[in-house]
PDB file of C-alpha atoms in Angstrom:
ATOM      1  CA  UNK A 217      -5.925   1.688  17.125  1.00 59.00           C
ATOM      2  CA  UNK A 218      -6.470  -1.765  15.632  1.00 62.00           C
ATOM      3  CA  UNK A 219      -9.957  -0.826  14.441  1.00 67.00           C
ATOM      4  CA  UNK A 220      -8.479   1.898  12.232  1.00 66.00           C
ATOM      5  CA  UNK A 221      -5.560  -0.087  10.814  1.00 67.00           C
ATOM      6  CA  UNK A 222      -5.723  -3.861  11.198  1.00 71.00           C
ATOM      7  CA  UNK A 223      -2.051  -4.557  10.587  1.00 80.00           C
ATOM      8  CA  UNK A 224      -1.196  -8.197  11.192  1.00 85.00           C
ATOM      9  CA  UNK A 225       1.660  -7.296  13.523  1.00 88.00           C
ATOM     10  CA  UNK A 226       0.069  -4.371  15.329  1.00 86.00           C
ATOM     11  CA  UNK A 227       1.658  -3.933  18.759  1.00 86.00           C
ATOM     12  CA  UNK A 228       2.003  -1.412  21.558  1.00 87.00           C
ATOM     13  CA  UNK A 229       4.611  -1.274  24.321  1.00 86.00           C
ATOM     14  CA  UNK A 230       4.435   1.179  27.226  1.00 88.00           C
ATOM     15  CA  UNK A 231       7.647   1.211  29.235  1.00 86.00           C
ATOM     16  CA  UNK A 232       6.905   4.345  31.237  1.00 85.00           C
ATOM     17  CA  UNK A 233       9.398   6.848  29.823  1.00 84.00           C
ATOM     18  CA  UNK A 234       8.968   5.576  26.281  1.00 84.00           C
ATOM     19  CA  UNK A 235       6.353   3.907  24.125  1.00 87.00           C
ATOM     20  CA  UNK A 236       6.325   2.045  20.825  1.00 87.00           C
ATOM     21  CA  UNK A 237       3.295   1.928  18.556  1.00 86.00           C
ATOM     22  CA  UNK A 238       3.747  -0.432  15.605  1.00 87.00           C
ATOM     23  CA  UNK A 239       1.431  -1.162  12.694  1.00 88.00           C
ATOM     24  CA  UNK A 240       3.859  -3.359  10.811  1.00 91.00           C
ATOM     25  CA  UNK A 241       2.548  -5.624   8.052  1.00 93.00           C
ATOM     26  CA  UNK A 242       5.798  -7.593   7.764  1.00 96.00           C
ATOM     27  CA  UNK A 243       6.731 -10.800   9.529  1.00 97.00           C
ATOM     28  CA  UNK A 244      10.426 -11.280  10.201  1.00 97.00           C
ATOM     29  CA  UNK A 245      10.610 -14.829  11.588  1.00 97.00           C
ATOM     30  CA  UNK A 246       8.069 -17.213  13.091  1.00 98.00           C
ATOM     31  CA  UNK A 247       9.074 -20.427  14.846  1.00 98.00           C
ATOM     32  CA  UNK A 248       6.749 -23.174  16.045  1.00 98.00           C
ATOM     33  CA  UNK A 249       7.455 -25.586  18.948  1.00 96.00           C
ATOM     34  CA  UNK A 250       8.015 -28.432  16.447  1.00 97.00           C
ATOM     35  CA  UNK A 251      10.908 -26.525  14.869  1.00 97.00           C
ATOM     36  CA  UNK A 252       9.164 -25.208  11.768  1.00 98.00           C
ATOM     37  CA  UNK A 253      10.564 -21.778  10.952  1.00 98.00           C
ATOM     38  CA  UNK A 254       9.603 -19.331   8.244  1.00 98.00           C
ATOM     39  CA  UNK A 255      10.070 -15.752   7.145  1.00 98.00           C
ATOM     40  CA  UNK A 256       7.964 -13.489   4.912  1.00 98.00           C
ATOM     41  CA  UNK A 257       9.970 -10.603   3.420  1.00 97.00           C
ATOM     42  CA  UNK A 258       8.095  -7.776   1.712  1.00 97.00           C
ATOM     43  CA  UNK A 259       9.473  -6.016  -1.351  1.00 95.00           C
ATOM     44  CA  UNK A 260       7.259  -4.059  -3.683  1.00 94.00           C
ATOM     45  CA  UNK A 261       4.728  -1.379  -2.779  1.00 92.00           C
ATOM     46  CA  UNK A 262       1.982   0.439  -4.666  1.00 90.00           C
ATOM     47  CA  UNK A 263      -0.496   2.951  -3.298  1.00 85.00           C
ATOM     48  CA  UNK A 264      -4.174   2.007  -3.200  1.00 81.00           C
ATOM     49  CA  UNK A 265      -6.395   4.223  -5.329  1.00 66.00           C
ATOM     50  CA  UNK A 266      -8.579   5.496  -2.496  1.00 59.00           C
ATOM     51  CA  UNK A 267      -5.680   6.117  -0.110  1.00 51.00           C
ATOM     52  CA  UNK A 268      -4.576   9.381  -1.690  1.00 52.00           C
ATOM     53  CA  UNK A 269      -6.304  12.718  -2.080  1.00 47.00           C
ATOM     54  CA  UNK A 270      -5.746  12.319  -5.808  1.00 55.00           C
ATOM     55  CA  UNK A 271      -7.760  10.420  -8.433  1.00 52.00           C
ATOM     56  CA  UNK A 272      -6.017   7.110  -8.946  1.00 58.00           C
ATOM     57  CA  UNK A 273      -7.242   3.807 -10.269  1.00 78.00           C
ATOM     58  CA  UNK A 274      -6.624   0.990  -7.813  1.00 83.00           C
ATOM     59  CA  UNK A 275      -6.292  -1.743 -10.419  1.00 86.00           C
ATOM     60  CA  UNK A 276      -3.943   0.370 -12.516  1.00 86.00           C
ATOM     61  CA  UNK A 277      -1.713   0.914  -9.499  1.00 88.00           C
ATOM     62  CA  UNK A 278      -1.671  -2.821  -8.782  1.00 91.00           C
ATOM     63  CA  UNK A 279      -0.814  -3.646 -12.383  1.00 92.00           C
ATOM     64  CA  UNK A 280       2.012  -1.122 -12.319  1.00 92.00           C
ATOM     65  CA  UNK A 281       3.444  -2.952  -9.307  1.00 94.00           C
ATOM     66  CA  UNK A 282       3.121  -6.373 -10.945  1.00 96.00           C
ATOM     67  CA  UNK A 283       4.683  -5.128 -14.194  1.00 97.00           C
ATOM     68  CA  UNK A 284       7.653  -3.495 -12.472  1.00 96.00           C
ATOM     69  CA  UNK A 285      10.862  -5.372 -13.268  1.00 97.00           C
ATOM     70  CA  UNK A 286      12.620  -3.407 -10.536  1.00 95.00           C
ATOM     71  CA  UNK A 287      10.176  -4.521  -7.827  1.00 96.00           C
ATOM     72  CA  UNK A 288      10.272  -8.100  -9.090  1.00 97.00           C
ATOM     73  CA  UNK A 289      14.077  -8.197  -9.128  1.00 97.00           C
ATOM     74  CA  UNK A 290      14.319  -6.749  -5.612  1.00 96.00           C
ATOM     75  CA  UNK A 291      11.928  -9.324  -4.173  1.00 97.00           C
ATOM     76  CA  UNK A 292      13.728 -12.203  -5.896  1.00 97.00           C
ATOM     77  CA  UNK A 293      17.036 -10.925  -4.523  1.00 96.00           C
ATOM     78  CA  UNK A 294      15.669 -10.650  -0.979  1.00 97.00           C
ATOM     79  CA  UNK A 295      13.970 -14.046  -1.236  1.00 98.00           C
ATOM     80  CA  UNK A 296      17.315 -15.625  -2.107  1.00 97.00           C
ATOM     81  CA  UNK A 297      19.033 -13.720   0.713  1.00 96.00           C
ATOM     82  CA  UNK A 298      16.513 -14.922   3.312  1.00 97.00           C
ATOM     83  CA  UNK A 299      16.727 -18.455   1.936  1.00 97.00           C
ATOM     84  CA  UNK A 300      20.460 -18.296   2.563  1.00 96.00           C
ATOM     85  CA  UNK A 301      19.951 -16.860   6.077  1.00 97.00           C
ATOM     86  CA  UNK A 302      17.529 -19.661   6.964  1.00 98.00           C
ATOM     87  CA  UNK A 303      19.943 -22.226   5.579  1.00 97.00           C
ATOM     88  CA  UNK A 304      22.434 -21.327   8.313  1.00 96.00           C
ATOM     89  CA  UNK A 305      20.047 -22.338  11.112  1.00 98.00           C
ATOM     90  CA  UNK A 306      18.028 -25.095   9.420  1.00 98.00           C
ATOM     91  CA  UNK A 307      18.514 -28.761   8.633  1.00 98.00           C
ATOM     92  CA  UNK A 308      20.180 -29.421   5.289  1.00 97.00           C
ATOM     93  CA  UNK A 309      17.680 -29.680   2.457  1.00 97.00           C
ATOM     94  CA  UNK A 310      14.741 -28.417   4.500  1.00 98.00           C
ATOM     95  CA  UNK A 311      14.696 -24.817   3.270  1.00 98.00           C
ATOM     96  CA  UNK A 312      12.239 -24.085   0.476  1.00 98.00           C
ATOM     97  CA  UNK A 313      10.357 -21.151  -1.004  1.00 98.00           C
ATOM     98  CA  UNK A 314       6.665 -21.818  -0.368  1.00 98.00           C
ATOM     99  CA  UNK A 315       5.299 -18.525  -1.718  1.00 98.00           C
ATOM    100  CA  UNK A 316       6.880 -16.337  -4.367  1.00 98.00           C
ATOM    101  CA  UNK A 317       5.660 -12.834  -5.143  1.00 98.00           C
ATOM    102  CA  UNK A 318       2.303 -13.220  -3.476  1.00 98.00           C
ATOM    103  CA  UNK A 319      -0.001 -10.201  -3.161  1.00 97.00           C
ATOM    104  CA  UNK A 320      -0.766  -8.545   0.162  1.00 95.00           C
ATOM    105  CA  UNK A 321      -3.752  -6.207   0.122  1.00 91.00           C
ATOM    106  CA  UNK A 322      -3.812  -3.533   2.828  1.00 87.00           C
ATOM    107  CA  UNK A 323      -6.166  -0.557   3.243  1.00 81.00           C
ATOM    108  CA  UNK A 324      -3.656   1.957   1.863  1.00 82.00           C
ATOM    109  CA  UNK A 325      -1.111  -0.028  -0.154  1.00 87.00           C
ATOM    110  CA  UNK A 326      -0.472  -3.170  -2.154  1.00 91.00           C
ATOM    111  CA  UNK A 327       2.597  -5.259  -1.317  1.00 95.00           C
ATOM    112  CA  UNK A 328       4.311  -8.256  -2.849  1.00 98.00           C
ATOM    113  CA  UNK A 329       6.036 -10.751  -0.574  1.00 98.00           C
ATOM    114  CA  UNK A 330       7.562 -14.218  -0.425  1.00 98.00           C
ATOM    115  CA  UNK A 331       7.521 -16.984   2.171  1.00 99.00           C
ATOM    116  CA  UNK A 332      10.541 -19.162   2.882  1.00 99.00           C
ATOM    117  CA  UNK A 333      10.431 -21.979   5.425  1.00 99.00           C
ATOM    118  CA  UNK A 334      12.654 -24.671   6.880  1.00 98.00           C
ATOM    119  CA  UNK A 335      13.238 -27.021   9.822  1.00 98.00           C
ATOM    120  CA  UNK A 336      15.256 -25.540  12.675  1.00 98.00           C
ATOM    121  CA  UNK A 337      18.426 -27.379  13.674  1.00 98.00           C
ATOM    122  CA  UNK A 338      18.017 -29.282  16.943  1.00 95.00           C
ATOM    123  CA  UNK A 339      20.979 -27.452  18.498  1.00 95.00           C
ATOM    124  CA  UNK A 340      19.447 -24.041  17.698  1.00 95.00           C
ATOM    125  CA  UNK A 341      17.056 -22.239  20.021  1.00 95.00           C
ATOM    126  CA  UNK A 342      14.454 -19.852  18.643  1.00 95.00           C
ATOM    127  CA  UNK A 343      16.308 -16.870  20.099  1.00 93.00           C
ATOM    128  CA  UNK A 344      19.624 -17.996  18.608  1.00 96.00           C
ATOM    129  CA  UNK A 345      17.997 -18.353  15.204  1.00 96.00           C
ATOM    130  CA  UNK A 346      16.473 -14.876  15.282  1.00 95.00           C
ATOM    131  CA  UNK A 347      19.682 -13.248  16.497  1.00 94.00           C
ATOM    132  CA  UNK A 348      21.693 -14.967  13.777  1.00 94.00           C
ATOM    133  CA  UNK A 349      19.342 -13.628  11.093  1.00 95.00           C
ATOM    134  CA  UNK A 350      19.357 -10.016  12.278  1.00 92.00           C
ATOM    135  CA  UNK A 351      19.135  -7.479  10.781  1.00 91.00           C
ATOM    136  CA  UNK A 352      16.254  -8.364   8.484  1.00 92.00           C
ATOM    137  CA  UNK A 353      17.314  -9.017   4.919  1.00 92.00           C
ATOM    138  CA  UNK A 354      14.442  -6.995   3.468  1.00 93.00           C
ATOM    139  CA  UNK A 355      15.967  -3.981   5.203  1.00 89.00           C
ATOM    140  CA  UNK A 356      19.661  -4.442   4.442  1.00 90.00           C
ATOM    141  CA  UNK A 357      19.426  -5.693   0.899  1.00 88.00           C
ATOM    142  CA  UNK A 358      22.211  -7.719  -0.650  1.00 88.00           C
ATOM    143  CA  UNK A 359      25.136  -8.167  -0.046  1.00 90.00           C
ATOM    144  CA  UNK A 360      23.979  -8.040   3.562  1.00 90.00           C
ATOM    145  CA  UNK A 361      27.247  -7.926   5.485  1.00 88.00           C
ATOM    146  CA  UNK A 362      28.837  -5.355   3.189  1.00 92.00           C
ATOM    147  CA  UNK A 363      25.725  -3.168   3.295  1.00 86.00           C
ATOM    148  CA  UNK A 364      25.821  -3.191   7.104  1.00 87.00           C
ATOM    149  CA  UNK A 365      29.519  -2.296   7.097  1.00 90.00           C
ATOM    150  CA  UNK A 366      28.908   0.701   4.834  1.00 90.00           C
ATOM    151  CA  UNK A 367      25.950   1.883   6.921  1.00 84.00           C
ATOM    152  CA  UNK A 368      27.990   1.649  10.130  1.00 86.00           C
ATOM    153  CA  UNK A 369      30.753   3.704   8.539  1.00 90.00           C
ATOM    154  CA  UNK A 370      28.677   6.549   7.114  1.00 89.00           C
ATOM    155  CA  UNK A 371      25.773   6.810   9.554  1.00 84.00           C
ATOM    156  CA  UNK A 372      26.273   9.636  12.038  1.00 82.00           C
ATOM    157  CA  UNK A 373      23.442   8.705  14.364  1.00 79.00           C
ATOM    158  CA  UNK A 374      21.621   5.473  15.081  1.00 77.00           C
ATOM    159  CA  UNK A 375      17.960   5.428  14.113  1.00 74.00           C
ATOM    160  CA  UNK A 376      16.538   3.754  17.191  1.00 79.00           C
ATOM    161  CA  UNK A 377      13.874   1.115  16.719  1.00 83.00           C
ATOM    162  CA  UNK A 378      13.167   1.875  13.077  1.00 83.00           C
ATOM    163  CA  UNK A 379      13.521  -1.252  10.887  1.00 86.00           C
ATOM    164  CA  UNK A 380      14.531  -3.249  13.940  1.00 88.00           C
ATOM    165  CA  UNK A 381      12.581  -6.248  15.191  1.00 91.00           C
ATOM    166  CA  UNK A 382       9.854  -6.801  17.767  1.00 92.00           C
ATOM    167  CA  UNK A 383       9.678 -10.358  19.133  1.00 93.00           C
ATOM    168  CA  UNK A 384       6.816 -12.118  20.937  1.00 93.00           C
ATOM    169  CA  UNK A 385       7.437 -15.308  22.954  1.00 93.00           C
ATOM    170  CA  UNK A 386       4.135 -17.141  23.423  1.00 93.00           C
ATOM    171  CA  UNK A 387       3.195 -19.533  26.278  1.00 93.00           C
ATOM    172  CA  UNK A 388       2.902 -22.501  23.891  1.00 93.00           C
ATOM    173  CA  UNK A 389       6.587 -22.164  22.992  1.00 92.00           C
ATOM    174  CA  UNK A 390       6.101 -20.487  19.626  1.00 95.00           C
ATOM    175  CA  UNK A 391       7.903 -17.286  18.706  1.00 96.00           C
ATOM    176  CA  UNK A 392       6.877 -14.597  16.238  1.00 96.00           C
ATOM    177  CA  UNK A 393       8.598 -11.392  15.199  1.00 95.00           C
ATOM    178  CA  UNK A 394       8.015  -8.402  12.963  1.00 95.00           C
ATOM    179  CA  UNK A 395      10.045  -5.810  11.116  1.00 94.00           C
ATOM    180  CA  UNK A 396       9.497  -2.416  12.771  1.00 91.00           C
ATOM    181  CA  UNK A 397       8.249  -0.391   9.856  1.00 88.00           C
ATOM    182  CA  UNK A 398       5.245   1.947  10.119  1.00 86.00           C
ATOM    183  CA  UNK A 399       6.089   2.349  13.758  1.00 84.00           C
ATOM    184  CA  UNK A 400       6.263   5.322  16.088  1.00 84.00           C
ATOM    185  CA  UNK A 401       8.571   5.694  19.066  1.00 82.00           C
ATOM    186  CA  UNK A 402       7.585   8.254  21.696  1.00 81.00           C
ATOM    187  CA  UNK A 403       9.903   9.520  24.425  1.00 76.00           C
ATOM    188  CA  UNK A 404       8.322  12.004  26.821  1.00 67.00           C
ATOM    189  CA  UNK A 405       7.225  14.905  24.581  1.00 57.00           C
ATOM    190  CA  UNK A 406       8.829  13.681  21.358  1.00 58.00           C
ATOM    191  CA  UNK A 407       7.571  11.178  18.803  1.00 57.00           C
ATOM    192  CA  UNK A 408       9.509   9.744  15.855  1.00 57.00           C
ATOM    193  CA  UNK A 409       8.666   7.625  12.874  1.00 56.00           C
ATOM    194  CA  UNK A 410      10.635   6.838   9.739  1.00 51.00           C
ATOM    195  CA  UNK A 411       9.531   7.194   6.144  1.00 48.00           C
ATOM    196  CA  UNK A 412      12.634   6.797   4.002  1.00 45.00           C
ATOM    197  CA  UNK A 413      10.754   6.184   0.747  1.00 41.00           C
ATOM    198  CA  UNK A 414       9.160   9.629   1.053  1.00 39.00           C
ATOM    199  CA  UNK A 415      12.412  11.232  -0.064  1.00 39.00           C
ATOM    200  CA  UNK A 416      13.687   8.946  -2.815  1.00 40.00           C
ATOM    201  CA  UNK A 417      13.017  11.564  -5.461  1.00 42.00           C
ATOM    202  CA  UNK A 418      10.377   9.909  -7.647  1.00 43.00           C
ATOM    203  CA  UNK A 419       6.631  10.489  -7.787  1.00 39.00           C
ATOM    204  CA  UNK A 420       6.061   6.720  -7.598  1.00 41.00           C
ATOM    205  CA  UNK A 421       8.060   6.509  -4.404  1.00 44.00           C
ATOM    206  CA  UNK A 422       6.480   9.685  -3.051  1.00 40.00           C
ATOM    207  CA  UNK A 423       2.939   8.364  -3.536  1.00 45.00           C
ATOM    208  CA  UNK A 424       3.750   4.964  -2.069  1.00 47.00           C
ATOM    209  CA  UNK A 425       5.486   6.490   0.927  1.00 46.00           C
ATOM    210  CA  UNK A 426       2.627   8.864   1.510  1.00 45.00           C
ATOM    211  CA  UNK A 427       0.067   6.054   1.306  1.00 47.00           C
ATOM    212  CA  UNK A 428       1.979   4.173   3.996  1.00 53.00           C
ATOM    213  CA  UNK A 429       2.080   7.310   6.134  1.00 51.00           C
ATOM    214  CA  UNK A 430      -1.673   7.864   5.811  1.00 51.00           C
ATOM    215  CA  UNK A 431      -2.353   4.532   7.466  1.00 53.00           C
ATOM    216  CA  UNK A 432       0.166   5.225  10.214  1.00 52.00           C
ATOM    217  CA  UNK A 433      -0.567   8.775  11.276  1.00 49.00           C
ATOM    218  CA  UNK A 434      -4.305   8.473  10.759  1.00 48.00           C
ATOM    219  CA  UNK A 435      -4.390   6.103  13.734  1.00 47.00           C
ATOM    220  CA  UNK A 436      -3.104   8.684  16.199  1.00 46.00           C
ATOM    221  CA  UNK A 437      -4.579  11.714  14.479  1.00 46.00           C
ATOM    222  CA  UNK A 438      -7.880  12.713  12.968  1.00 44.00           C
ATOM    223  CA  UNK A 439      -8.207  10.282  10.071  1.00 44.00           C
ATOM    224  CA  UNK A 440      -6.454   9.848   6.759  1.00 42.00           C
ATOM    225  CA  UNK A 441      -8.316  12.654   4.931  1.00 41.00           C
ATOM    226  CA  UNK A 442      -7.056  15.125   7.558  1.00 41.00           C
ATOM    227  CA  UNK A 443      -3.523  13.865   7.100  1.00 39.00           C
ATOM    228  CA  UNK A 444      -3.686  14.053   3.316  1.00 40.00           C
ATOM    229  CA  UNK A 445      -4.347  17.770   3.655  1.00 42.00           C
ATOM    230  CA  UNK A 446      -1.634  18.210   6.269  1.00 41.00           C
ATOM    231  CA  UNK A 447       1.055  16.480   4.209  1.00 41.00           C
ATOM    232  CA  UNK A 448       0.213  17.925   0.813  1.00 39.00           C
ATOM    233  CA  UNK A 449      -1.195  21.363   1.556  1.00 41.00           C
ATOM    234  CA  UNK A 450      -0.820  24.330   3.793  1.00 40.00           C
ATOM    235  CA  UNK A 451       2.100  26.007   5.453  1.00 40.00           C
ATOM    236  CA  UNK A 452       3.949  23.893   8.008  1.00 40.00           C
ATOM    237  CA  UNK A 453       2.154  20.667   7.138  1.00 42.00           C
ATOM    238  CA  UNK A 454       4.814  18.375   8.570  1.00 40.00           C
ATOM    239  CA  UNK A 455       5.187  20.460  11.713  1.00 39.00           C
ATOM    240  CA  UNK A 456       1.454  20.362  12.355  1.00 44.00           C
ATOM    241  CA  UNK A 457       1.394  16.630  11.707  1.00 42.00           C
ATOM    242  CA  UNK A 458       4.123  15.826  14.199  1.00 40.00           C
ATOM    243  CA  UNK A 459       2.670  18.211  16.766  1.00 42.00           C
ATOM    244  CA  UNK A 460      -0.615  16.298  16.621  1.00 43.00           C
ATOM    245  CA  UNK A 461       1.214  12.977  17.028  1.00 41.00           C
ATOM    246  CA  UNK A 462       3.012  14.289  20.108  1.00 40.00           C
ATOM    247  CA  UNK A 463      -0.247  15.600  21.573  1.00 46.00           C
ATOM    248  CA  UNK A 464      -1.820  12.166  21.213  1.00 46.00           C
ATOM    249  CA  UNK A 465       1.082  10.445  22.942  1.00 41.00           C
ATOM    250  CA  UNK A 466       1.563  12.934  25.798  1.00 40.00           C
TER     251      UNK A 466
END
């Protein structure tokens, strides 16, 4: 799995009746034993040129991402939101933005992200800090509380693990966590993964969503070229794709 897609927060959980396979590139919160805490929200995505079954210039795609005022504004908004979230659990004056709109280069997509860090309050445990910052600001957007209230009111069914958080507690006392994007949840003979950007109605979003999917489903299927054909061409492409995912999990 990791050989095909070396996501920084790749993880697998097998709990018997259900499994989670995650190839998330996004850190939610990391906390060191000395109290240093930081978060790295991602906002801004562009497909890599070679990731699609279409001719596309990689550098042109990257430049389009960097020139996008929309992507820039969204990341700045989320950076400020996470800075505020950290401020609630950190010592006064310790919170600072250490990286702003840095590039993340992955096999199938480009991302832009920020890094915000601080010093954890002495009366705060790592678990308390993470719980107080949930859900991840890069998922909810801003205003965070109001967005969550609206979602709770209109959503008919909960979406399981998708865009939740996976947390690892290490023996040295450090804690790390990821945002559960590009993740698959399998329960017996069913497998689920979310790809909201696939349906936002623009070609830009469609390409970026598809590029993310290529890296995800190619791990449990027959490679990204196979999946390009399944998603774009042929009758019942999505059905065939999900059937193959289920076969690989069962």
